[in-house]
C-alpha positions as a printed NumPy array, in Angstrom:
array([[-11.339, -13.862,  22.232],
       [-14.586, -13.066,  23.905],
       [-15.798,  -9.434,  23.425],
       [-17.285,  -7.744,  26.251],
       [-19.726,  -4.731,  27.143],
       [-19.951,  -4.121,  31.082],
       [-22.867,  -1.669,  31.594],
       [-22.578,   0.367,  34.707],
       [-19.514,   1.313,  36.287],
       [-20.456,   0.66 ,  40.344],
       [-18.376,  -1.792,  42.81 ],
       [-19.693,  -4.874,  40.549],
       [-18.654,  -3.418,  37.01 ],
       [-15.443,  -1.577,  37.98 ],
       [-14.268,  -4.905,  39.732],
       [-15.495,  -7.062,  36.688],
       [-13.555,  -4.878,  34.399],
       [-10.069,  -4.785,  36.553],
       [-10.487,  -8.979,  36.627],
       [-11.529,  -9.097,  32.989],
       [ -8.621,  -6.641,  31.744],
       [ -5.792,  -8.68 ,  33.144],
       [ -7.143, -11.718,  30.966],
       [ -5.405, -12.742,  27.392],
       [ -8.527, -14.151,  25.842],
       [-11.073, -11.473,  26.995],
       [-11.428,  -8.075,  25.323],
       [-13.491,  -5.454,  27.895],
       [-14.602,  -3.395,  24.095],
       [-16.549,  -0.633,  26.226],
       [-17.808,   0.821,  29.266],
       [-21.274,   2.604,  29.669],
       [-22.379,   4.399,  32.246],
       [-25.117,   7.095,  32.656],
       [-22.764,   9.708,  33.815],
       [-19.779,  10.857,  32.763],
       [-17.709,  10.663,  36.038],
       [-18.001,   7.235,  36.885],
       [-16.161,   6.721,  33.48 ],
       [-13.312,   9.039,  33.679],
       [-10.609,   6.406,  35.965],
       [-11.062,   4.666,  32.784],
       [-11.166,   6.783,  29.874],
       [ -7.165,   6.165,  28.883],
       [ -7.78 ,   2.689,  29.408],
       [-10.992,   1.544,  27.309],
       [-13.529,   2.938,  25.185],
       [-16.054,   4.767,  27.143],
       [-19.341,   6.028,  26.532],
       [-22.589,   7.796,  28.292],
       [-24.883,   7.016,  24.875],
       [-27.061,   3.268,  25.227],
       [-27.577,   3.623,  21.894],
       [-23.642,   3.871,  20.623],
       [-22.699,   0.071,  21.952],
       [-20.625,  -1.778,  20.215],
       [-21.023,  -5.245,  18.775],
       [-19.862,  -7.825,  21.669],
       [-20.42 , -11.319,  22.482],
       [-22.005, -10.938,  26.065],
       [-23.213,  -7.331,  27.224],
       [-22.984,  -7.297,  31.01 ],
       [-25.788,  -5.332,  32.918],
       [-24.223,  -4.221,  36.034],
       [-26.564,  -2.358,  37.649],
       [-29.082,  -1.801,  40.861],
       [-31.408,  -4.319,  40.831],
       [-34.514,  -2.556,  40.469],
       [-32.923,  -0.876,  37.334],
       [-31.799,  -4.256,  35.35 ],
       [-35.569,  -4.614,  33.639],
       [-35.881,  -0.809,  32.423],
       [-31.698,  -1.   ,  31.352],
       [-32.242,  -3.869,  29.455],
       [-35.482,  -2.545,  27.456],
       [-33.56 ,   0.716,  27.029],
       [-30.316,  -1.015,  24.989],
       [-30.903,  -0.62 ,  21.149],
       [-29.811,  -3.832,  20.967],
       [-31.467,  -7.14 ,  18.759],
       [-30.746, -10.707,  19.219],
       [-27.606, -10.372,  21.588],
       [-26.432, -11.983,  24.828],
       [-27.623,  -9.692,  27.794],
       [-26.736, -10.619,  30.989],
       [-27.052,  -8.971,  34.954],
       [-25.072,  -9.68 ,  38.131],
       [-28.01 ,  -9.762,  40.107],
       [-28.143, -12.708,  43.055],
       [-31.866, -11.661,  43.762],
       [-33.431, -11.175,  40.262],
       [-34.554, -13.761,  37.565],
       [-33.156, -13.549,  33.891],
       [-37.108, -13.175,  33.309],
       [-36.97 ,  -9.767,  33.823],
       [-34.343,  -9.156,  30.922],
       [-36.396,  -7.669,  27.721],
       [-37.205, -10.331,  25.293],
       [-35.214,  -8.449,  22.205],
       [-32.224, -10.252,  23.231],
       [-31.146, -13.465,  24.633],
       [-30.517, -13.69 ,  28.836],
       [-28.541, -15.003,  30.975],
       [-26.782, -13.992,  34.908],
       [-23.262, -13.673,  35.337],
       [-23.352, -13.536,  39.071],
       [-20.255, -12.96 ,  41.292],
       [-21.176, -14.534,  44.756],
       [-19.015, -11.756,  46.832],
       [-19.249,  -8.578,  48.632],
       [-17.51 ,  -5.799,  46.3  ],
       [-16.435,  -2.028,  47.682],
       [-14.634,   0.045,  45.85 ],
       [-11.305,   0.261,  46.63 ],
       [-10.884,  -3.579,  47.969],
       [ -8.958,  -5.791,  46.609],
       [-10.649,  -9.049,  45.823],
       [ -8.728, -12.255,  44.06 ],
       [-11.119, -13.103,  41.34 ],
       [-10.055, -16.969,  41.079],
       [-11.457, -17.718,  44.63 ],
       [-14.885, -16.189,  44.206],
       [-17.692, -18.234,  43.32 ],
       [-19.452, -17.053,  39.948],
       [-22.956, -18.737,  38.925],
       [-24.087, -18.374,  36.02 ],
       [-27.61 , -19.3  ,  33.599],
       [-28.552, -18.81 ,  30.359],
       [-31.702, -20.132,  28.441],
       [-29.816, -20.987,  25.315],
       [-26.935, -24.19 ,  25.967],
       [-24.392, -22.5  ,  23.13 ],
       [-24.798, -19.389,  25.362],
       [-24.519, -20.86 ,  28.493],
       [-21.379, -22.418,  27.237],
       [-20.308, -19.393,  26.543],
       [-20.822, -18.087,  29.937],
       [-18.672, -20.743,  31.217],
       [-15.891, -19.939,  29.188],
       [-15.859, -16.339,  30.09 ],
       [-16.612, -17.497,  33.987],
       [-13.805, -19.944,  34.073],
       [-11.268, -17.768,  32.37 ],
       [-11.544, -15.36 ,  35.615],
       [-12.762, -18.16 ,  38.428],
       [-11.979, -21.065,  39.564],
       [-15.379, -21.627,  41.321],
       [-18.006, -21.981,  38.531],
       [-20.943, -22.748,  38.748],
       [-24.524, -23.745,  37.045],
       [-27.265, -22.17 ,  38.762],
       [-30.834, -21.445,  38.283],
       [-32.937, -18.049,  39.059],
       [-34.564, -19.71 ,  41.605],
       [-31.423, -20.972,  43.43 ],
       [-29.238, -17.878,  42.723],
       [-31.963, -16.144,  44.741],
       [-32.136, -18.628,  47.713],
       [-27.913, -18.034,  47.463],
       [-28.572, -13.991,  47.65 ],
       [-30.779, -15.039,  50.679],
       [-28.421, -16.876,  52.44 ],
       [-25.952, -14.372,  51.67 ],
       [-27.6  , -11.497,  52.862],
       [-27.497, -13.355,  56.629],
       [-24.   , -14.546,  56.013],
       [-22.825, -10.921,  54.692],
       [-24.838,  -8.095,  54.912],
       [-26.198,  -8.894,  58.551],
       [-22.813, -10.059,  60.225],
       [-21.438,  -6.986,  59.173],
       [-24.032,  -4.947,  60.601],
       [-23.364,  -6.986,  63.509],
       [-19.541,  -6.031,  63.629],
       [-20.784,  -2.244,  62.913],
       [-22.848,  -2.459,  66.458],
       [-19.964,  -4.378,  68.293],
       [-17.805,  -1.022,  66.613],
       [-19.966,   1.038,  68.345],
       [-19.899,  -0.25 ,  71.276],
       [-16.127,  -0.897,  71.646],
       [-15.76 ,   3.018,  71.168],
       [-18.507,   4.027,  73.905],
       [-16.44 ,   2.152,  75.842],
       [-13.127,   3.84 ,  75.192],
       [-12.046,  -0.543,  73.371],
       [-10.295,  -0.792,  70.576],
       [-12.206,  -2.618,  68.145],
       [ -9.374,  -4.405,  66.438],
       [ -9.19 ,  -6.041,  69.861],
       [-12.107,  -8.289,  68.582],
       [-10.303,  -9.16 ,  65.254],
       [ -8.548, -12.827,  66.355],
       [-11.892, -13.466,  67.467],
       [-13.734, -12.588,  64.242],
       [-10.998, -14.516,  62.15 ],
       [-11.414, -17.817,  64.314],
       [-15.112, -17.621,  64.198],
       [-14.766, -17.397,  60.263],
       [-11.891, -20.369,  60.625],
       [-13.649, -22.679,  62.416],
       [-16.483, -22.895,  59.498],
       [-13.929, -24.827,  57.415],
       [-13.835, -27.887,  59.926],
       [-17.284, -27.789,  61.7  ],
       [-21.012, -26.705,  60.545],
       [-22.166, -23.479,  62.121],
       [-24.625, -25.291,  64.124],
       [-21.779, -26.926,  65.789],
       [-19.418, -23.977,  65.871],
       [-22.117, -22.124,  67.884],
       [-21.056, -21.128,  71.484],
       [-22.325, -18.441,  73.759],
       [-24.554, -17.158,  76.268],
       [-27.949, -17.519,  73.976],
       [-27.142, -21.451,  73.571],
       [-26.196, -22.012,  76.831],
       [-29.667, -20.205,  77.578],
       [-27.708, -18.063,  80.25 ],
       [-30.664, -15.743,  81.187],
       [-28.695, -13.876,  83.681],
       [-26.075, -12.805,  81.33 ],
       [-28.112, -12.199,  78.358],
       [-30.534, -10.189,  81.214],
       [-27.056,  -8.115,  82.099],
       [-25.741,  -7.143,  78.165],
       [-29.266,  -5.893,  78.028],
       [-29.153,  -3.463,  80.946],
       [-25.884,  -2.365,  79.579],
       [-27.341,  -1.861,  76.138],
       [-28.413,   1.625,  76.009],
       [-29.962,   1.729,  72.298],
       [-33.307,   0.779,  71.828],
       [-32.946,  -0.865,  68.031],
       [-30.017,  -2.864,  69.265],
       [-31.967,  -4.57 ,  72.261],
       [-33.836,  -5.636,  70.074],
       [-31.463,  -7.178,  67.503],
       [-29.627,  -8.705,  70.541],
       [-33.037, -10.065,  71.859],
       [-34.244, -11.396,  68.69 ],
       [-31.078, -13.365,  68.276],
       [-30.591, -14.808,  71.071],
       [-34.012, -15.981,  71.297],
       [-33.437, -17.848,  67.96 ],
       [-30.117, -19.408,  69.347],
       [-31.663, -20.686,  72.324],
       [-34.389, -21.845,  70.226],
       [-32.3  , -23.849,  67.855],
       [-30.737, -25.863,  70.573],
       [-33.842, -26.221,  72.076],
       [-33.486, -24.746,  75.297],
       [-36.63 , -22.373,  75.046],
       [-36.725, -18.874,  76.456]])
């Protein structure tokens, strides 16, 4: 049975506990949290607490916090000799205070609260500096994924990278094409068969290939029209820069 401590209770941690919970050979031994409302879903559920310095003994304590927060979290914990680990994609295990031994557990997937998200398909990379804690990483990893993987801080960043472009910035994308759908009096779910067969077609050809449009065609006189009908500032822009970068990659310059 591997004993866990998941330390802050946003989309990450609440997710990693629901996954973890349903497992036989892990044991979720308490939540922490720095306020006391994030913990009450979970109070009849788990042992809860809002003291750093009341943690139990665990095998792995999961930091599950904002980035810029993991470094001062982890020097906070009263804790001595003891896996620590973050979820971070875009911070190093370097940043982890020395007192204890580090490691990522990083889930390679966009979590809201409220979604549903099938733990076994989602890509979890982890490190550690020590090989008997690493291989305990990928026991706890493989108990709740079956997409595991070995990955450095240096890679694991490049992957947060890549997903940020992949993730963050598509959706944007789809909040813009929203926006302009209702100006327009559209239904946006009028898009979605498009959205799911541009996501489709990346399991049988590259995205270079995939790529179609007015930007690689380098179709100046359309691209010239959607920006006359564009009437925000910030998004002629966006639509500029990327279709300058299409045409670019297929080598038809602007």
């Amino acid at each position: 049975m591997i004993s866990v401590v998941i330390i802050g209770l946003g989309n990450i941690g609440s997710h990693l506990y629901t996954a973890f919970s349903k497992l036989d050979n892990v044991s979720v031994v308490m939540l922490y949290n720095r306020t006391e409302e994030a913990l009450l879903p979970f109070k009849n559920k788990v042992k809860t607490t809002t003291d750093g310095n009341q943690l139990p003994d665990a095998d792995i304590y999961i930091i599950a916090t904002s980035d810029d927060s993991i470094a001062a979290v982890s020097k906070q914990l009263s804790l001595k000799n003891k896996l620590v680990v973050h979820t971070s994609g875009s911070v190093s295990i370097a940043v982890l205070d020395d007192k204890n031994r580090k490691g990522s557990f990083y889930p390679l997937q966009t979590f809201s609260k409220g979604a549903t998200v099938n733990f076994k398909e989602i890509p979890i990379c982890i490190e550690a500096e020590d090989k008997a804690d690493e291989a305990l990483l990928l026991q706890l990893a493989e108990s709740v994924s079956n997409n595991v993987h070995k990955i450095s801080s240096e890679q694991r960043k490049s992957m947060h990278l890549a997903a940020v472009f992949v993730n963050n910035f598509s959706n944007h994308l789809y909040h813009i094409g929203q926006e302009i759908c209702e100006e327009n009096k559209v239904p946006f779910s009028i898009l979605s068969p498009l959205i799911q067969e541009t996501v489709t077609k990346l399991n049988k050809l590259s995205p270079f290939n995939a790529q179609t449009g007015p930007a690689k065609r380098n179709d100046t006189g359309t691209m010239q029209r959607h920006l006359t009908e564009l009437t925000n500032n910030t998004h002629k822009e966006i639509y500029s820069v990327i279709s300058k970068s299409i045409t670019n990659t297929y080598g038809k310059k602007l």
